[in-house]
Amino acid sequence: MLYLDNSATTKIHPEVKEAMLPFIMEEYGNPSSKYYSLAENAKVAVKEARESLASLLGCDHSEIIFTSGSTESNNMIIKGVADYYSSKGNHIITSKVEHPSVLETCRYLETKGIVVTYLEVDQYGRVNLEDVSTSITESTILVSIIWGNNEVGSLNNIKEISNLCLEKNVFFHTDATQVIGKVEVNLEDYPGITFLSCSGHKFHGPKGIGATYIRKDKYGILTKITPLLHGGGQENDVRSGTLAVHNIVGLGTAAKIAHNNLENNIKKLKELEDYLISILEEKFSEQIVINNDKVNKIPGIISVQFKGLNNELLVKSLAPVIAVSTGSACSSSKPSHVLDAIGLTDEEIRSTMRISLSTFIKKEELDIFFQL
Ligand code: PMP
């Protein structure tokens, strides 16, 4: 079975598994404990993992807060900002093509008096800078825009949006879950990004672990938010809970591997994508329509319509040989809100399949599409 659903999750890298094993078995200490070696070893491992992720993201290790993944990171930032800055304002700006962990959080906050602007997007799912600019008001406390879309792969112009937010003195959060390891993310080049979410299992790390980047202010203090999880004061009092050391070690190792191979991985994913598109065009020509843009996108994500076919039936019939999806795994029971927002008809949405590649795939394995 050829796995082509890497936007849903990825295979754990063998080196990640090897790095994690000792922290599941022998090195089971709690990094918040003191003095004895099990605790100290766990502490060192967490520190190293934090440094690896910080180095991949181009930030300081003290700006990394480990979470259970991007769903938590998105919730933590949006709810945390809304609560902490409630006396400053009650307006949040986001887009119609965000992940449900952003959209549903915003909808929940609307029931608590927060006003949310859901920006329209263009035919590829990108927001317009002018729309962001004109939506910002005196009461805007946060702009939250996805970096790269999980269904159609389009990259937003995060440089321009973050610069605008910096200029207007508004916090900017970006959900970078799908771009880590596939797009260069160097936070030193993005002074306007206040918060960022990422998740280990999207770049060959384990599930159940992710991080939130929180920028330090000019005094070296982390931008304040209300914690989602109160308790033992771990993670700088921002996110309590005993650290999942084995998962953190896995995330750190995945970050190190992603960092060392970034350029090659981007190149390989682009080559695989071009090759697969050429096969699809040759084999299916008039029967397919590619929904995604060809440029400014996450390499390796293809959104394709098979005209006249039902995507559920298609994905189901392919399942024994190829694992693909109709769209996002997080909203697979509903028609895609992303494809709806980019202007596709119900019929077009129902015939769309998402193929998402990984660097573990060999080019020749994609030849299986010739046999369909
Ligand atoms: N944001 C995006 C863009 C995603 O693709 C996902 C995962 N599908 C998430 C957030 C949620 O991430 P996690 O699985 O780590 O909670």
XYZ file of N, CA and C in Angstrom, residues 7-114:
324
model
N -0.324 14.766 4.541
C -0.804 15.978 5.212
C -1.637 15.601 6.422
N -2.141 14.357 6.436
C -2.909 13.885 7.599
C -1.949 13.500 8.716
N -0.933 12.741 8.342
C 0.141 12.419 9.286
C 1.270 11.767 8.501
N 2.427 11.658 9.135
C 3.576 11.072 8.442
C 4.139 9.894 9.222
N 4.910 9.123 8.511
C 5.602 7.980 9.113
C 6.707 8.508 10.035
N 6.893 7.856 11.160
C 7.988 8.248 12.057
C 9.320 7.901 11.383
N 10.234 8.833 11.392
C 11.568 8.585 10.840
C 12.271 7.549 11.721
N 12.969 6.555 11.126
C 13.620 5.524 11.947
C 14.544 6.103 13.026
N 15.247 7.200 12.704
C 16.144 7.803 13.716
C 15.349 8.425 14.866
N 14.140 8.866 14.562
C 13.271 9.440 15.601
C 12.881 8.329 16.580
N 12.506 7.200 16.009
C 12.130 6.062 16.848
C 13.298 5.656 17.747
N 14.478 5.541 17.157
C 15.654 5.127 17.938
C 15.936 6.107 19.071
N 15.798 7.387 18.786
C 16.079 8.413 19.814
C 15.053 8.353 20.941
N 13.822 7.967 20.581
C 12.747 7.963 21.590
C 12.811 6.765 22.533
N 13.218 5.616 21.981
C 13.122 4.363 22.748
C 13.707 4.422 24.165
N 14.943 4.942 24.339
C 15.490 4.963 25.703
C 14.623 5.767 26.675
N 13.910 6.776 26.134
C 13.101 7.629 27.026
C 11.718 7.036 27.299
N 11.435 5.929 26.617
C 10.210 5.188 26.950
C 10.565 4.120 27.986
N 11.776 3.542 27.823
C 12.140 2.415 28.679
C 13.000 2.836 29.885
N 14.288 3.066 29.647
C 15.199 3.259 30.802
C 15.143 4.659 31.403
N 15.096 5.676 30.527
C 15.217 7.063 31.003
C 13.835 7.661 31.257
N 13.189 7.141 32.297
C 11.791 7.539 32.492
C 11.609 8.664 33.520
N 12.703 9.342 33.847
C 12.606 10.383 34.878
C 11.727 11.556 34.471
N 11.260 12.257 35.504
C 10.471 13.478 35.277
C 11.445 14.663 35.263
N 11.482 15.422 34.169
C 12.466 16.508 34.085
C 12.240 17.611 35.121
N 11.087 17.614 35.762
C 10.858 18.634 36.802
C 11.382 18.170 38.163
N 11.766 16.886 38.264
C 12.371 16.413 39.520
C 13.826 16.875 39.560
N 14.467 16.661 40.728
C 15.819 17.222 40.860
C 16.851 16.222 41.379
N 18.074 16.501 41.091
C 19.302 15.891 41.655
C 19.664 14.509 41.131
N 18.718 13.560 41.084
C 19.137 12.212 40.671
C 19.234 12.135 39.138
N 20.006 11.156 38.675
C 20.368 11.156 37.252
C 19.176 10.962 36.306
N 18.175 10.167 36.694
C 17.024 9.980 35.793
C 16.361 11.321 35.472
N 16.242 12.149 36.483
C 15.621 13.469 36.283
C 16.543 14.370 35.469
N 17.819 14.362 35.820
C 18.770 15.249 35.129
C 18.904 14.854 33.656
N 18.920 13.544 33.370
C 19.032 13.089 31.975
C 17.808 13.536 31.170
N 16.650 13.429 31.796
C 15.420 13.848 31.108
C 15.476 15.353 30.831
N 15.980 16.092 31.810
C 16.074 17.558 31.667
C 16.995 17.926 30.497
N 18.135 17.237 30.421
C 19.093 17.513 29.344
C 18.458 17.173 27.988
N 17.744 16.032 27.943
C 17.121 15.612 26.672
C 16.087 16.638 26.215
N 15.302 17.148 27.138
C 14.279 18.154 26.799
C 14.961 19.436 26.312
N 16.047 19.795 26.983
C 16.766 21.024 26.598
C 17.305 20.894 25.167
N 17.890 19.722 24.885
C 18.453 19.519 23.539
C 17.356 19.551 22.477
N 16.219 18.930 22.788
C 15.110 18.911 21.822
C 14.595 20.331 21.585
N 14.511 21.088 22.648
C 14.024 22.470 22.536
C 14.980 23.273 21.649
N 16.268 23.024 21.844
C 17.253 23.755 21.035
C 17.169 23.347 19.562
N 16.928 22.064 19.309
C 16.823 21.612 17.904
C 15.631 22.255 17.212
N 14.501 22.294 17.911
C 13.314 22.890 17.296
C 13.523 24.401 17.102
N 14.122 25.032 18.114
C 14.374 26.478 18.019
C 15.299 26.770 16.845
N 16.267 25.896 16.643
C 17.196 26.144 15.560
C 16.507 25.939 14.196
N 15.602 24.979 14.105
C 14.832 24.807 12.863
C 13.965 26.044 12.581
N 13.394 26.610 13.654
C 12.470 27.742 13.474
C 13.181 29.104 13.471
N 14.449 29.115 13.843
C 15.184 30.380 13.875
C 14.751 31.279 15.026
N 14.551 30.673 16.190
C 14.175 31.482 17.360
C 15.005 31.051 18.562
N 14.766 31.663 19.718
C 15.492 31.281 20.915
C 14.779 30.094 21.578
N 15.558 29.208 22.188
C 14.938 28.013 22.791
C 13.924 28.375 23.875
N 14.112 29.530 24.503
C 13.175 29.922 25.563
C 11.818 30.372 25.011
N 11.735 30.492 23.692
C 10.465 30.907 23.080
C 9.618 29.705 22.637
N 10.108 28.497 22.928
C 9.384 27.264 22.545
C 8.615 26.725 23.749
N 7.317 26.536 23.585
C 6.477 25.924 24.622
C 5.954 24.612 24.046
N 6.296 23.492 24.677
C 5.798 22.212 24.165
C 4.319 22.044 24.510
N 3.585 21.515 23.519
C 2.149 21.262 23.698
C 1.870 19.846 23.184
N 0.592 19.485 23.127
C 0.270 18.146 22.609
C 0.132 18.144 21.084
N 0.257 19.300 20.466
C 0.130 19.370 19.006
C -0.469 20.704 18.596
N -0.750 20.816 17.317
C -1.213 22.111 16.817
C -2.634 22.458 17.244
N -3.479 21.453 17.455
C -4.828 21.763 17.936
C -4.719 22.507 19.261
N -3.881 21.982 20.139
C -3.707 22.660 21.431
C -3.020 24.020 21.265
N -1.989 24.070 20.427
C -1.277 25.346 20.247
C -2.219 26.423 19.727
N -3.054 26.062 18.742
C -3.994 27.047 18.194
C -5.002 27.502 19.246
N -5.543 26.540 19.989
C -6.484 26.877 21.072
C -5.824 27.772 22.111
N -4.611 27.369 22.476
C -3.894 28.081 23.539
C -3.655 29.556 23.178
N -3.233 29.788 21.946
C -2.939 31.173 21.556
C -4.218 31.990 21.423
N -5.192 31.443 20.704
C -6.382 32.256 20.412
C -7.178 32.529 21.689
N -7.407 31.465 22.481
C -8.141 31.683 23.737
C -7.294 32.491 24.724
N -6.002 32.195 24.735
C -5.099 32.861 25.687
C -4.970 34.351 25.436
N -4.944 34.743 24.156
C -4.871 36.176 23.820
C -6.221 36.831 24.121
N -7.298 36.147 23.697
C -8.640 36.727 23.890
C -8.883 37.011 25.377
N -8.450 36.108 26.230
C -8.690 36.297 27.657
C -7.757 37.359 28.250
N -6.474 37.235 27.950
C -5.499 38.123 28.601
C -5.688 39.591 28.191
N -6.081 39.793 26.937
C -6.177 41.172 26.431
C -7.630 41.637 26.316
N -8.517 41.023 27.112
C -9.939 41.366 26.990
C -10.213 42.840 27.286
N -9.364 43.459 28.106
C -9.623 44.873 28.402
C -9.113 45.772 27.274
N -8.281 45.204 26.402
C -7.703 45.987 25.302
C -8.604 45.963 24.052
N -9.257 44.830 23.843
C -10.102 44.717 22.649
C -10.776 43.373 22.578
N -11.700 43.241 21.631
C -12.454 41.982 21.524
C -12.602 41.509 20.085
N -11.639 41.927 19.245
C -11.777 41.587 17.824
C -10.607 40.719 17.341
N -10.951 39.610 16.676
C -9.945 38.708 16.107
C -10.195 38.600 14.605
N -9.095 38.585 13.853
C -9.217 38.410 12.394
C -8.597 37.070 12.015
N -9.326 36.300 11.234
C -8.784 35.040 10.737
C -9.289 34.855 9.310
N -9.130 33.646 8.740
C -9.615 33.460 7.369
C -10.571 32.280 7.311
N -11.265 32.174 6.187
C -12.273 31.115 6.036
C -11.660 29.749 5.787
N -10.342 29.689 5.549
C -9.735 28.402 5.197
C -8.797 27.872 6.276
N -8.991 28.355 7.505
C -8.154 27.861 8.604
C -8.547 26.432 8.960
N -7.668 25.800 9.714
C -7.952 24.466 10.256
C -9.095 24.593 11.277
N -9.907 23.523 11.446
C -11.003 23.605 12.427
C -10.549 23.993 13.846
N -9.320 23.703 14.202
C -8.870 24.068 15.554
C -8.732 25.581 15.719
N -8.666 26.300 14.620
C -8.701 27.770 14.668
C -10.158 28.232 14.528
N -10.836 27.697 13.511
C -12.202 28.164 13.233
C -13.169 27.868 14.379
N -13.103 26.639 14.899
C -14.033 26.278 15.983
C -13.711 27.037 17.268
N -12.430 27.321 17.481
C -12.035 28.115 18.652
C -12.612 29.531 18.522
N -12.522 30.071 17.320
C -13.076 31.416 17.092
C -14.590 31.400 17.275
N -15.225 30.360 16.757
C -16.695 30.286 16.899
C -17.077 30.184 18.364
N -16.307 29.422 19.116
C -16.574 29.318 20.560
C -16.424 30.702 21.220
N -15.369 31.407 20.838
C -15.135 32.723 21.457
C -16.223 33.728 21.095
N -16.836 33.535 19.915
C -17.957 34.425 19.554
C -19.088 34.306 20.573
N -19.243 33.111 21.151
C -20.310 32.931 22.146
C -19.950 33.630 23.458
N -18.693 34.050 23.574
C -18.233 34.736 24.798
C -18.028 36.227 24.553
N -18.533 36.715 23.423
C -18.478 38.163 23.182
C -17.344 38.631 22.291
N -16.539 37.702 21.783
C -15.471 38.110 20.862
C -16.073 38.283 19.464
